[in-house]
Structures are given as structure tokens and as C-alpha cells.
Amino acid sequence: MLAIIAVGGAVGFRSLLEGLGQFYYLPMVPAVLITAILARRIATGLAIALSIAVNLTLVPRESLTDALTNALTNALLFAAVSWILAEVCWAMRAMQDRTRDLSRQLAAKDAMLNTALASVPVVTLNAEGEVRHLSPAASTLFGLNEAAAVGRPFSELASGFDVAAILGSGATGGALEARDGHWTGLRPDGATFPLSIQFGVASDPIGDTHVALCLTDLSRWHAADAQARELHAQLNKVWRLNSLGEMAATLAHELNQPLSAAATYLHASQVDMEKAGALGGSALRTVELAKGQLLRAGKIIRRMRELLSPEARRLDSERASSMVEDLGPILTMIGSSKGVAIRMEVEAENDRVRAERIQFQQAMVNLVRNAVEAVGEHAAPEVVIVGRPTSDTHYRISVEDNGPGIAEDQIERIFQPLTTTKTGGMGLGLSVTRTIVESHGGRLQVSRSALGGAAFSFTLNRESSVENA
């Protein structure tokens, strides 16, 4: 339709030009170009064919030879020139479409880059270390607007920064290390904050060098690290107290028997001395004193045992997933010391339990530390903490590894105080852990893990009333 309309318009235009002279194919060229610009090759070929047919029809021929030679030559020439012009139009249209697509892609990437720069603290410097540009996030980080920062040395914003050291190293990018492990950012009000810096170096076409700095505020990381260290210290304190209490209970049990036996023997000696009459009076008094000291020693041991024994636990409503996740930094430190990655697969749904938070976390740290030590020599060590509800009343926690496991003849002995399979161990770890678990109403069990090693597991009572509410 487009070809027919275009050629029809060209014919009408040609008839208007008849009074000025003879025009053959020239008025038909715009019809072909218009069709080529707006349509495809088939429509363009049709426009060329119609133009040739109209010209052959409207132009009178003097002879058959003229019709066969000149008309055919002019038609072929018109077809060739028109097709070449059409190809040029199609190439230009394809280039225009490609340019439009590239413009859209560049606009999308530019918008994405601007979004990234708006959310990430980025600073660009010149070769002298002066600020050229601050992203909005960097302006917020330093509490300084871009106009006030441009032209200032970046060393005024980050203490000890030296752009010459970066350019002199020849590196084109990477992390910029500080002497104290982190850089110190400075704000106009004198406040400081820890900072890490990633850099990149580039040159523009005219030879100017630019340094781009990507900044990270480490304040939250440092606060989280301090909190993790505080929790670790608190857990260590509780661990020492629990271990001391377990040792006191064991020693009291072991020492009370010989002390009671010694007191019994002294009492028997007293009976024999009383039969001796006056001759045994002096020895009788000495034996009575010794017996009194033995009974006093027994009372002291019982009193120390009562003092160091764990008090009645006050179990609160806690989320099992939260208690385990809080241990993340500590468990990372334990695992990294042996090159072991610790996975957590603790379900957060229906995980409200009755527990004493610090005691529970102390038991978990001990179980994970034992698992990490068990897989330390494994080629591909694995330690997994698994938590999931097993019924309406219980939530199970297990620590599994792919180590050598526990021998069958050792399963009953490993929970006994002063029993250990580790060189230099005191044999109180699992005993204390079992005491903590039992104080929560659970039972510490060991079995074969699906990973091939040992699996220590116990259950906590779920807080059904809280979940139902």
C-alpha cells in the first residue's frame, strides 16, 4: 500500500512538471526513498517495479529498437541506483536503531551508576591528592558537602593518607592498608571514625591521573566486634565458674569418702582407748581433736560445694535462632583458628524456648569447639549446627561434624568428670555441658552424624504459650 501511494504521488508530481520539460525517472526517486525509509525490501522492490512500469507506459517510443535499448537501459539504471539508495536508507535506519538502543543502554547504565554512587561513599582525587568529587554517601559520611570538600587534600579527611604512596606503588587498584589496621576518618566537628579504603587508579585521554576511593565506615563492625568479645569474655567467665563448680562437686564426692572412713577409724580408736582407762586418756584427747578436724574438713568441703554449685537456673523465654546467631562472631573465630567453616541451619519458625541465654550459649560454644578440634585434621572439615522443632513441646539442637566420631566404648565415659581424650584436657567440658543441658530439662546425647562424625544433641522445652499468643 505504501509503495502504491508513494508511486501514485510521484506520478502526480511528474504530471505537474510536464510543462517545464521531460522528466522520466527523476520524480520516481523520492517515491522509492520514502518506501525504503518507511518499509522493507519487498515494498521497496514493488515501488521500483511500479515506477518502471509507469515510465514505460507514459513515455512514447519512436521505434521498437528505442523501446528495447534506451527504455531497458534506463530502467535497469534506475533500478540499480534506486536499490543502492534504498540500501543506504536501510543502513542509516539500522544505524539509527542501534544508536537509539545504545543510548537507552547507556542511560540505564548511567542511572545504575548514579544510584550506586549515591549509596556508596566514593571520593575521586587528582594526582596531587586533592578532592575532585564526593558522592552523596561520602558527603554524609564525612559530614561535609561537596562544595566545601572540593580542592582540599584528602589527608585532611583521612589521617595519614598519602596519594604519592599509591601512585608510586604502580598498582591500579586494591585495598589500601593502614598501619593500625584501619584508617581514621575526620569530621569537621572533630569526631573520628574507623575507615577502610579501596582504591583504583586511571588516566583519561589527555593524560591526567585520577584516583577513585571507595570508603567503608567500620564503626558498626567495630561495635559488633566489641560486643562479640564482651560476650566471649562473659561466656569464659561462666565457663570457669561452671568448671570450678563441677570440679568442686567431684572432689567433694571423692574426698568425703576417705574423710568419713578416717573419722570412723578414729571413732573406733576412741572406743579402744576408753577401755584402757586412765592410760589412754591423753591419747584419747588427741584422737578427739584429730576427729574434730576431719569432721571440720568435711563441712568445709560441703560448704564450698554448695557455694560453687550452679544456682537454680531462671529460664526465660528465648528464641533459639537468636541465641545461636548471636554466637556468630565467636564461632567464626573458633572455626578460623583451625580453618573450619561452621554452617548454621537453625529454623527460626516456632523456635521460642525456655532457656537461660548465657548458659545455653556457653554449652553451644563448648560443643562447637569440641567439633572443630575433632575435624581439625580432616581434608574437608565440616561442622554444622542444626536446630528444628521436633514436636509441640520440644526443640532439638545438634552439633554435627565429619570427624572420626566417638568410639562405642567411650560413649558412656566421655560425660564423666575428669575424663578426656584430648592431650592437656581437664575432662570437664562435656561434664559441665551435660549439667547445663540437664538444668534446662534436657539430656545431652551423642550419636553418629550424617556427615560421618559425631553428633551431640539435646532438646529444649518450647514456649507454647508464647507462640500461641
Short mmCIF file of C-alpha atoms in Angstrom, two decimals:
data_model
loop_
_atom_site.label_atom_id
_atom_site.label_comp_id
_atom_site.label_asym_id
_atom_site.label_seq_id
_atom_site.Cartn_x
_atom_site.Cartn_y
_atom_site.Cartn_z
CA MET A 1 0.00 0.00 0.00
CA LEU A 2 2.83 2.39 0.88
CA ALA A 3 4.58 1.64 -2.43
CA ILE A 4 1.40 2.23 -4.44
CA ILE A 5 0.64 5.51 -2.66
CA ALA A 6 4.23 6.76 -2.99
CA VAL A 7 4.43 5.94 -6.70
CA GLY A 8 0.98 7.46 -7.29
CA GLY A 9 2.11 10.67 -5.63
CA ALA A 10 5.28 10.68 -7.73
CA VAL A 11 3.23 10.27 -10.92
CA GLY A 12 1.01 13.23 -9.94
CA PHE A 13 4.09 15.33 -9.20
CA ARG A 14 5.59 14.30 -12.53
CA SER A 15 2.46 15.41 -14.42
CA LEU A 16 2.80 18.85 -12.81
CA LEU A 17 6.32 19.11 -14.16
CA GLU A 18 5.40 18.22 -17.73
CA GLY A 19 5.06 21.88 -18.70
CA LEU A 20 8.67 22.51 -17.67
CA GLY A 21 10.24 19.72 -19.67
CA GLN A 22 10.59 15.96 -20.00
CA PHE A 23 11.03 14.12 -16.69
CA TYR A 24 11.27 10.38 -16.73
CA TYR A 25 12.57 8.56 -13.66
CA LEU A 26 13.71 11.53 -11.58
CA PRO A 27 10.31 12.18 -9.91
CA MET A 28 10.13 8.47 -9.06
CA VAL A 29 13.30 8.50 -6.93
CA PRO A 30 11.59 10.16 -3.91
CA ALA A 31 8.84 7.51 -4.05
CA VAL A 32 11.44 4.75 -3.78
CA LEU A 33 13.32 6.54 -0.99
CA ILE A 34 10.15 7.15 1.02
CA THR A 35 9.21 3.49 0.68
CA ALA A 36 12.72 2.36 1.66
CA ILE A 37 12.72 4.59 4.74
CA LEU A 38 9.27 3.51 5.97
CA ALA A 39 9.05 -0.09 4.75
CA ARG A 40 11.06 -3.22 3.95
CA ARG A 41 12.72 -4.64 0.84
CA ILE A 42 9.60 -6.19 -0.71
CA ALA A 43 7.72 -2.89 -0.63
CA THR A 44 10.78 -1.07 -2.00
CA GLY A 45 11.13 -3.57 -4.87
CA LEU A 46 7.44 -3.09 -5.63
CA ALA A 47 7.91 0.70 -5.73
CA ILE A 48 10.80 0.33 -8.19
CA ALA A 49 8.80 -2.06 -10.38
CA LEU A 50 5.75 0.26 -10.39
CA SER A 51 7.96 3.25 -11.25
CA ILE A 52 9.46 1.40 -14.21
CA ALA A 53 6.02 0.23 -15.39
CA VAL A 54 4.57 3.76 -15.16
CA ASN A 55 7.50 5.21 -17.06
CA LEU A 56 7.32 2.60 -19.80
CA THR A 57 3.59 3.28 -20.13
CA LEU A 58 3.68 7.09 -20.14
CA VAL A 59 6.77 7.70 -22.26
CA PRO A 60 6.15 7.27 -26.04
CA ARG A 61 8.79 5.41 -28.05
CA GLU A 62 9.79 6.25 -31.62
CA SER A 63 10.67 2.73 -32.59
CA LEU A 64 10.91 -0.78 -31.31
CA THR A 65 14.69 -0.50 -31.15
CA ASP A 66 14.40 2.58 -28.99
CA ALA A 67 11.98 0.76 -26.72
CA LEU A 68 14.27 -2.24 -26.36
CA THR A 69 17.56 -0.39 -25.93
CA ASN A 70 17.04 3.01 -24.33
CA ALA A 71 13.99 2.08 -22.26
CA LEU A 72 15.60 -1.10 -20.94
CA THR A 73 18.90 0.64 -20.23
CA ASN A 74 17.20 3.49 -18.37
CA ALA A 75 15.03 1.05 -16.41
CA LEU A 76 18.00 -1.04 -15.30
CA LEU A 77 19.97 2.07 -14.40
CA PHE A 78 17.04 3.43 -12.40
CA ALA A 79 16.59 0.09 -10.64
CA ALA A 80 20.29 -0.12 -9.73
CA VAL A 81 20.55 3.48 -8.49
CA SER A 82 17.27 3.24 -6.59
CA TRP A 83 18.29 -0.01 -4.90
CA ILE A 84 21.65 1.44 -3.88
CA LEU A 85 19.90 4.47 -2.39
CA ALA A 86 17.46 2.14 -0.63
CA GLU A 87 20.36 0.15 0.86
CA VAL A 88 21.84 3.39 2.12
CA CYS A 89 18.49 4.26 3.72
CA TRP A 90 18.25 0.83 5.36
CA ALA A 91 21.82 1.09 6.67
CA MET A 92 21.11 4.53 8.09
CA ARG A 93 17.89 3.30 9.68
CA ALA A 94 19.72 0.30 11.23
CA MET A 95 22.42 2.65 12.48
CA GLN A 96 19.78 4.93 13.93
CA ASP A 97 18.09 1.98 15.68
CA ARG A 98 21.44 0.81 17.00
CA THR A 99 22.24 4.32 18.19
CA ARG A 100 18.87 4.51 19.92
CA ASP A 101 19.46 1.13 21.62
CA LEU A 102 22.94 2.16 22.72
CA SER A 103 21.56 5.42 24.06
CA ARG A 104 18.97 3.52 26.10
CA GLN A 105 21.61 1.11 27.41
CA LEU A 106 23.97 3.95 28.30
CA ALA A 107 21.15 5.80 30.01
CA ALA A 108 20.27 2.68 32.03
CA LYS A 109 23.91 2.08 32.99
CA ASP A 110 24.34 5.75 33.84
CA ALA A 111 21.26 5.62 36.06
CA MET A 112 22.56 2.45 37.71
CA LEU A 113 25.99 4.00 38.23
CA ASN A 114 24.47 7.14 39.69
CA THR A 115 22.36 5.01 42.03
CA ALA A 116 25.43 3.05 43.13
CA LEU A 117 27.45 6.21 43.66
CA ALA A 118 24.58 7.74 45.62
CA SER A 119 24.53 4.79 48.05
CA VAL A 120 28.30 4.10 48.27
CA PRO A 121 30.84 6.55 49.71
CA VAL A 122 33.13 7.31 46.75
CA VAL A 123 35.76 10.05 46.51
CA THR A 124 37.77 10.93 43.41
CA LEU A 125 41.14 12.68 43.68
CA ASN A 126 43.62 14.22 41.29
CA ALA A 127 47.31 13.28 41.16
CA GLU A 128 48.06 15.77 43.97
CA GLY A 129 45.60 14.06 46.31
CA GLU A 130 43.03 16.86 46.21
CA VAL A 131 39.33 16.04 46.24
CA ARG A 132 37.65 16.33 42.85
CA HIS A 133 34.28 14.81 43.66
CA LEU A 134 32.35 13.41 46.63
CA SER A 135 29.35 11.12 46.23
CA PRO A 136 26.31 11.96 48.38
CA ALA A 137 27.07 8.98 50.64
CA ALA A 138 30.66 10.21 51.10
CA SER A 139 29.39 13.69 51.95
CA THR A 140 27.14 12.17 54.60
CA LEU A 141 29.97 10.01 55.91
CA PHE A 142 32.30 12.97 56.48
CA GLY A 143 29.54 15.44 57.38
CA LEU A 144 30.80 17.73 54.64
CA ASN A 145 29.12 18.98 51.47
CA GLU A 146 30.89 18.56 48.15
CA ALA A 147 31.49 22.28 47.59
CA ALA A 148 33.40 22.54 50.87
CA ALA A 149 35.45 19.41 50.15
CA VAL A 150 36.49 20.00 46.53
CA GLY A 151 40.08 21.22 46.34
CA ARG A 152 41.00 20.07 49.86
CA PRO A 153 43.70 17.42 50.36
CA PHE A 154 42.08 14.11 51.24
CA SER A 155 44.65 13.72 54.02
CA GLU A 156 42.59 16.31 55.93
CA LEU A 157 39.65 13.87 55.85
CA ALA A 158 41.63 10.65 56.45
CA SER A 159 44.56 10.96 58.81
CA GLY A 160 47.85 9.69 57.36
CA PHE A 161 46.60 9.30 53.78
CA ASP A 162 49.30 9.77 51.12
CA VAL A 163 48.35 9.68 47.44
CA ALA A 164 52.02 9.61 46.43
CA ALA A 165 52.39 6.17 48.03
CA ILE A 166 49.54 4.88 45.86
CA LEU A 167 50.89 6.31 42.61
CA GLY A 168 54.43 5.30 43.47
CA SER A 169 53.44 1.66 44.01
CA GLY A 170 52.34 1.29 40.40
CA ALA A 171 49.22 -0.62 41.46
CA THR A 172 46.00 0.10 39.60
CA GLY A 173 43.65 -0.95 42.39
CA GLY A 174 43.14 -2.91 45.59
CA ALA A 175 42.81 -2.45 49.34
CA LEU A 176 44.80 0.33 50.92
CA GLU A 177 46.35 -0.91 54.16
CA ALA A 178 46.79 1.32 57.20
CA ARG A 179 49.37 0.96 59.95
CA ASP A 180 46.78 0.38 62.67
CA GLY A 181 44.66 -1.95 60.58
CA HIS A 182 42.20 0.81 59.64
CA TRP A 183 42.18 4.44 58.61
CA THR A 184 40.78 7.19 60.80
CA GLY A 185 38.18 9.46 59.23
CA LEU A 186 37.89 13.07 60.45
CA ARG A 187 34.73 15.18 60.57
CA PRO A 188 34.54 18.97 60.85
CA ASP A 189 33.32 18.73 64.46
CA GLY A 190 36.46 16.81 65.45
CA ALA A 191 34.75 13.40 65.63
CA THR A 192 36.68 10.40 64.31
CA PHE A 193 35.59 7.02 62.99
CA PRO A 194 37.34 3.87 61.66
CA LEU A 195 37.54 3.60 57.91
CA SER A 196 38.64 1.11 55.25
CA ILE A 197 39.72 2.28 51.77
CA GLN A 198 39.67 0.52 48.40
CA PHE A 199 41.39 2.42 45.58
CA GLY A 200 41.59 2.46 41.80
CA VAL A 201 43.90 4.49 39.53
CA ALA A 202 43.02 5.54 35.96
CA SER A 203 44.22 8.03 33.34
CA ASP A 204 41.97 9.99 31.00
CA PRO A 205 42.69 10.55 27.25
CA ILE A 206 44.50 13.83 27.90
CA GLY A 207 46.92 12.18 30.34
CA ASP A 208 45.52 13.34 33.70
CA THR A 209 45.65 10.76 36.52
CA HIS A 210 42.61 10.17 38.70
CA VAL A 211 42.37 8.16 41.92
CA ALA A 212 38.99 6.77 42.96
CA LEU A 213 38.49 5.76 46.59
CA CYS A 214 35.67 3.52 47.80
CA LEU A 215 35.18 4.01 51.53
CA THR A 216 33.58 1.82 54.20
CA ASP A 217 32.63 3.03 57.67
CA LEU A 218 33.84 0.36 60.13
CA SER A 219 32.09 1.82 63.17
CA ARG A 220 29.32 -0.79 63.23
CA TRP A 221 31.77 -3.59 62.55
CA HIS A 222 33.98 -2.46 65.43
CA ALA A 223 30.95 -2.16 67.71
CA ALA A 224 29.82 -5.67 66.75
CA ASP A 225 33.34 -6.98 67.29
CA ALA A 226 33.50 -5.36 70.73
CA GLN A 227 30.12 -6.84 71.59
CA ALA A 228 31.26 -10.27 70.44
CA ARG A 229 34.44 -10.00 72.55
CA GLU A 230 32.39 -8.95 75.56
CA LEU A 231 30.07 -11.92 75.09
CA HIS A 232 33.09 -14.19 74.67
CA ALA A 233 34.60 -12.90 77.93
CA GLN A 234 31.27 -13.38 79.69
CA LEU A 235 30.99 -16.92 78.39
CA ASN A 236 34.56 -17.67 79.50
CA LYS A 237 33.75 -16.38 82.99
CA VAL A 238 30.65 -18.55 83.22
CA TRP A 239 32.64 -21.48 81.86
CA ARG A 240 35.31 -21.12 84.54
CA LEU A 241 32.71 -20.90 87.28
CA ASN A 242 30.86 -23.93 85.99
CA SER A 243 34.09 -25.89 85.60
CA LEU A 244 35.17 -24.95 89.10
CA GLY A 245 31.78 -25.99 90.45
CA GLU A 246 31.96 -29.32 88.62
CA MET A 247 35.48 -29.90 89.94
CA ALA A 248 34.40 -28.97 93.46
CA ALA A 249 31.49 -31.41 93.27
CA THR A 250 33.78 -34.17 92.03
CA LEU A 251 36.45 -33.52 94.65
CA ALA A 252 33.85 -33.27 97.41
CA HIS A 253 32.42 -36.63 96.40
CA GLU A 254 35.86 -38.24 96.20
CA LEU A 255 37.29 -36.69 99.40
CA ASN A 256 34.24 -37.18 101.61
CA GLN A 257 34.60 -40.96 101.41
CA PRO A 258 38.18 -41.18 102.78
CA LEU A 259 37.43 -38.46 105.31
CA SER A 260 34.37 -40.35 106.54
CA ALA A 261 36.39 -43.55 106.71
CA ALA A 262 39.18 -41.82 108.66
CA ALA A 263 36.61 -40.39 111.10
CA THR A 264 35.15 -43.88 111.55
CA TYR A 265 38.58 -45.37 112.28
CA LEU A 266 39.33 -42.63 114.80
CA HIS A 267 36.00 -43.27 116.49
CA ALA A 268 36.88 -46.96 116.76
CA SER A 269 40.26 -46.00 118.20
CA GLN A 270 38.48 -43.87 120.79
CA VAL A 271 36.40 -46.84 121.88
CA ASP A 272 39.52 -48.95 122.34
CA MET A 273 41.29 -46.17 124.25
CA GLU A 274 38.36 -45.76 126.63
CA LYS A 275 38.79 -49.41 127.56
CA ALA A 276 42.40 -48.70 128.52
CA GLY A 277 41.22 -46.38 131.29
CA ALA A 278 43.49 -43.63 132.63
CA LEU A 279 46.44 -44.78 130.50
CA GLY A 280 44.60 -43.87 127.32
CA GLY A 281 43.26 -40.51 128.47
CA SER A 282 45.93 -38.34 126.84
CA ALA A 283 45.81 -40.23 123.55
CA LEU A 284 42.02 -40.11 123.70
CA ARG A 285 42.06 -36.33 123.78
CA THR A 286 44.47 -36.17 120.84
CA VAL A 287 42.35 -38.54 118.77
CA GLU A 288 39.25 -36.46 119.59
CA LEU A 289 40.99 -33.35 118.26
CA ALA A 290 42.01 -35.17 115.09
CA LYS A 291 38.46 -36.46 114.63
CA GLY A 292 37.10 -32.94 115.04
CA GLN A 293 39.45 -31.62 112.36
CA LEU A 294 38.37 -34.35 109.94
CA LEU A 295 34.71 -33.52 110.50
CA ARG A 296 35.52 -29.84 110.10
CA ALA A 297 37.27 -30.56 106.78
CA GLY A 298 34.17 -32.41 105.59
CA LYS A 299 31.95 -29.45 106.48
CA ILE A 300 34.28 -27.06 104.64
CA ILE A 301 34.18 -29.21 101.50
CA ARG A 302 30.37 -29.43 101.63
CA ARG A 303 30.13 -25.67 102.15
CA MET A 304 32.47 -24.98 99.18
CA ARG A 305 30.46 -27.38 97.05
CA GLU A 306 27.24 -25.55 97.90
CA LEU A 307 28.91 -22.21 97.19
CA LEU A 308 30.25 -23.25 93.78
CA SER A 309 27.40 -25.44 92.63
CA PRO A 310 25.23 -23.85 89.90
CA GLU A 311 22.30 -21.97 91.30
CA ALA A 312 18.79 -22.80 90.22
CA ARG A 313 18.55 -21.60 86.64
CA ARG A 314 16.00 -18.92 85.88
CA LEU A 315 14.73 -19.96 82.47
CA ASP A 316 13.36 -17.17 80.31
CA SER A 317 11.50 -17.16 77.02
CA GLU A 318 14.16 -17.03 74.27
CA ARG A 319 14.40 -17.65 70.54
CA ALA A 320 16.79 -20.50 69.75
CA SER A 321 17.79 -18.99 66.37
CA SER A 322 18.62 -15.65 68.02
CA MET A 323 20.77 -17.26 70.73
CA VAL A 324 22.76 -19.19 68.11
CA GLU A 325 23.08 -16.26 65.67
CA ASP A 326 24.48 -14.04 68.44
CA LEU A 327 27.36 -16.51 68.68
CA GLY A 328 28.26 -15.97 65.01
CA PRO A 329 31.41 -13.85 65.55
CA ILE A 330 32.66 -16.14 68.34
CA LEU A 331 32.07 -19.31 66.32
CA THR A 332 33.81 -17.68 63.33
CA MET A 333 36.88 -17.05 65.49
CA ILE A 334 36.81 -20.65 66.78
CA GLY A 335 36.48 -22.06 63.26
CA SER A 336 39.07 -19.78 61.66
CA SER A 337 41.73 -20.91 64.14
CA LYS A 338 41.50 -24.40 62.60
CA GLY A 339 40.40 -23.42 59.10
CA VAL A 340 36.90 -24.82 59.62
CA ALA A 341 33.77 -23.15 58.21
CA ILE A 342 30.81 -23.54 60.57
CA ARG A 343 27.35 -23.69 58.98
CA MET A 344 24.15 -22.79 60.81
CA GLU A 345 20.88 -24.45 59.83
CA VAL A 346 18.67 -23.26 62.67
CA GLU A 347 14.99 -22.87 61.83
CA ALA A 348 13.60 -19.55 63.04
CA GLU A 349 9.97 -20.65 62.86
CA ASN A 350 8.42 -21.93 66.12
CA ASP A 351 11.77 -21.60 67.92
CA ARG A 352 10.58 -19.92 71.13
CA VAL A 353 12.05 -21.98 74.01
CA ARG A 354 12.67 -21.84 77.76
CA ALA A 355 16.39 -21.22 78.37
CA GLU A 356 18.99 -19.28 80.30
CA ARG A 357 20.70 -17.41 77.45
CA ILE A 358 24.31 -17.23 78.68
CA GLN A 359 24.37 -20.80 79.98
CA PHE A 360 22.89 -22.12 76.72
CA GLN A 361 25.42 -20.18 74.62
CA GLN A 362 28.27 -21.40 76.82
CA ALA A 363 27.18 -25.01 76.25
CA MET A 364 26.93 -24.39 72.48
CA VAL A 365 30.42 -22.84 72.34
CA ASN A 366 31.87 -25.85 74.11
CA LEU A 367 30.18 -28.34 71.77
CA VAL A 368 31.27 -26.39 68.67
CA ARG A 369 34.84 -26.07 69.95
CA ASN A 370 35.00 -29.83 70.52
CA ALA A 371 33.65 -30.43 66.99
CA VAL A 372 36.18 -28.05 65.43
CA GLU A 373 39.04 -29.76 67.27
CA ALA A 374 37.72 -33.16 66.12
CA VAL A 375 37.78 -32.23 62.40
CA GLY A 376 40.95 -30.15 62.51
CA GLU A 377 43.00 -32.76 60.60
CA HIS A 378 40.27 -33.57 58.06
CA ALA A 379 40.92 -32.62 54.42
CA ALA A 380 37.46 -31.05 54.05
CA PRO A 381 36.31 -30.24 57.61
CA GLU A 382 32.61 -29.65 58.23
CA VAL A 383 30.76 -28.53 61.35
CA VAL A 384 27.01 -27.91 61.20
CA ILE A 385 24.65 -26.55 63.85
CA VAL A 386 21.13 -27.85 63.22
CA GLY A 387 18.04 -26.63 65.04
CA ARG A 388 14.41 -27.51 64.39
CA PRO A 389 11.23 -28.20 66.34
CA THR A 390 10.57 -31.92 66.82
CA SER A 391 7.16 -31.70 68.47
CA ASP A 392 4.73 -29.26 70.03
CA THR A 393 6.79 -29.32 73.24
CA HIS A 394 10.43 -29.75 72.19
CA TYR A 395 13.03 -28.03 70.01
CA ARG A 396 16.17 -30.03 69.16
CA ILE A 397 19.67 -28.58 68.80
CA SER A 398 22.54 -30.66 67.44
CA VAL A 399 26.19 -30.01 66.62
CA GLU A 400 27.45 -32.39 63.92
CA ASP A 401 30.87 -32.91 62.34
CA ASN A 402 32.62 -35.17 59.86
CA GLY A 403 35.48 -36.10 62.18
CA PRO A 404 36.45 -39.57 63.44
CA GLY A 405 33.41 -39.78 65.75
CA ILE A 406 33.24 -41.29 69.24
CA ALA A 407 34.25 -44.90 69.80
CA GLU A 408 31.49 -47.13 71.17
CA ASP A 409 33.45 -47.96 74.33
CA GLN A 410 33.95 -44.23 75.04
CA ILE A 411 30.34 -43.03 74.72
CA GLU A 412 29.47 -43.71 78.37
CA ARG A 413 32.79 -42.38 79.71
CA ILE A 414 33.11 -39.05 77.87
CA PHE A 415 30.48 -37.37 80.09
CA GLN A 416 32.22 -38.37 83.31
CA PRO A 417 34.18 -35.61 85.12
CA LEU A 418 37.98 -35.66 84.72
CA THR A 419 37.70 -37.92 81.66
CA THR A 420 39.20 -36.63 78.43
CA THR A 421 40.51 -37.89 75.09
CA LYS A 422 42.47 -34.67 74.39
CA THR A 423 46.07 -34.05 75.35
CA GLY A 424 46.17 -31.45 78.11
CA GLY A 425 42.39 -31.53 78.62
CA MET A 426 40.87 -31.47 82.10
CA GLY A 427 37.89 -33.63 81.23
CA LEU A 428 35.30 -31.12 82.47
CA GLY A 429 33.93 -29.74 79.19
CA LEU A 430 31.27 -32.32 78.37
CA SER A 431 30.52 -32.84 82.04
CA VAL A 432 29.75 -29.14 82.53
CA THR A 433 27.79 -29.07 79.25
CA ARG A 434 25.70 -32.02 80.36
CA THR A 435 24.99 -30.29 83.68
CA ILE A 436 23.80 -27.16 81.82
CA VAL A 437 21.59 -29.20 79.48
CA GLU A 438 20.07 -31.14 82.36
CA SER A 439 19.36 -27.90 84.23
CA HIS A 440 17.27 -26.91 81.16
CA GLY A 441 15.25 -30.11 81.42
CA GLY A 442 17.06 -31.86 78.56
CA ARG A 443 19.53 -34.69 78.10
CA LEU A 444 22.82 -34.47 76.20
CA GLN A 445 23.19 -37.37 73.77
CA VAL A 446 25.86 -38.43 71.28
CA SER A 447 25.28 -40.42 68.10
CA ARG A 448 26.72 -40.95 64.64
CA SER A 449 26.35 -37.87 62.45
CA ALA A 450 25.02 -37.99 58.89
CA LEU A 451 28.33 -36.30 57.97
CA GLY A 452 30.21 -39.34 59.25
CA GLY A 453 31.47 -37.97 62.58
CA ALA A 454 29.83 -37.30 65.93
CA ALA A 455 26.51 -35.56 66.59
CA PHE A 456 25.88 -34.09 70.06
CA SER A 457 22.23 -33.18 70.51
CA PHE A 458 19.76 -32.12 73.18
CA THR A 459 16.25 -30.74 73.39
CA LEU A 460 14.81 -27.57 74.91
CA ASN A 461 11.26 -27.12 76.08
CA ARG A 462 9.26 -24.95 73.70
CA GLU A 463 7.38 -21.92 74.98
CA SER A 464 3.98 -22.96 73.64
CA SER A 465 2.05 -20.26 75.46
CA VAL A 466 4.16 -17.50 73.92
CA GLU A 467 3.84 -18.96 70.41
CA ASN A 468 0.08 -19.38 70.71
CA ALA A 469 -0.26 -15.78 71.90
#
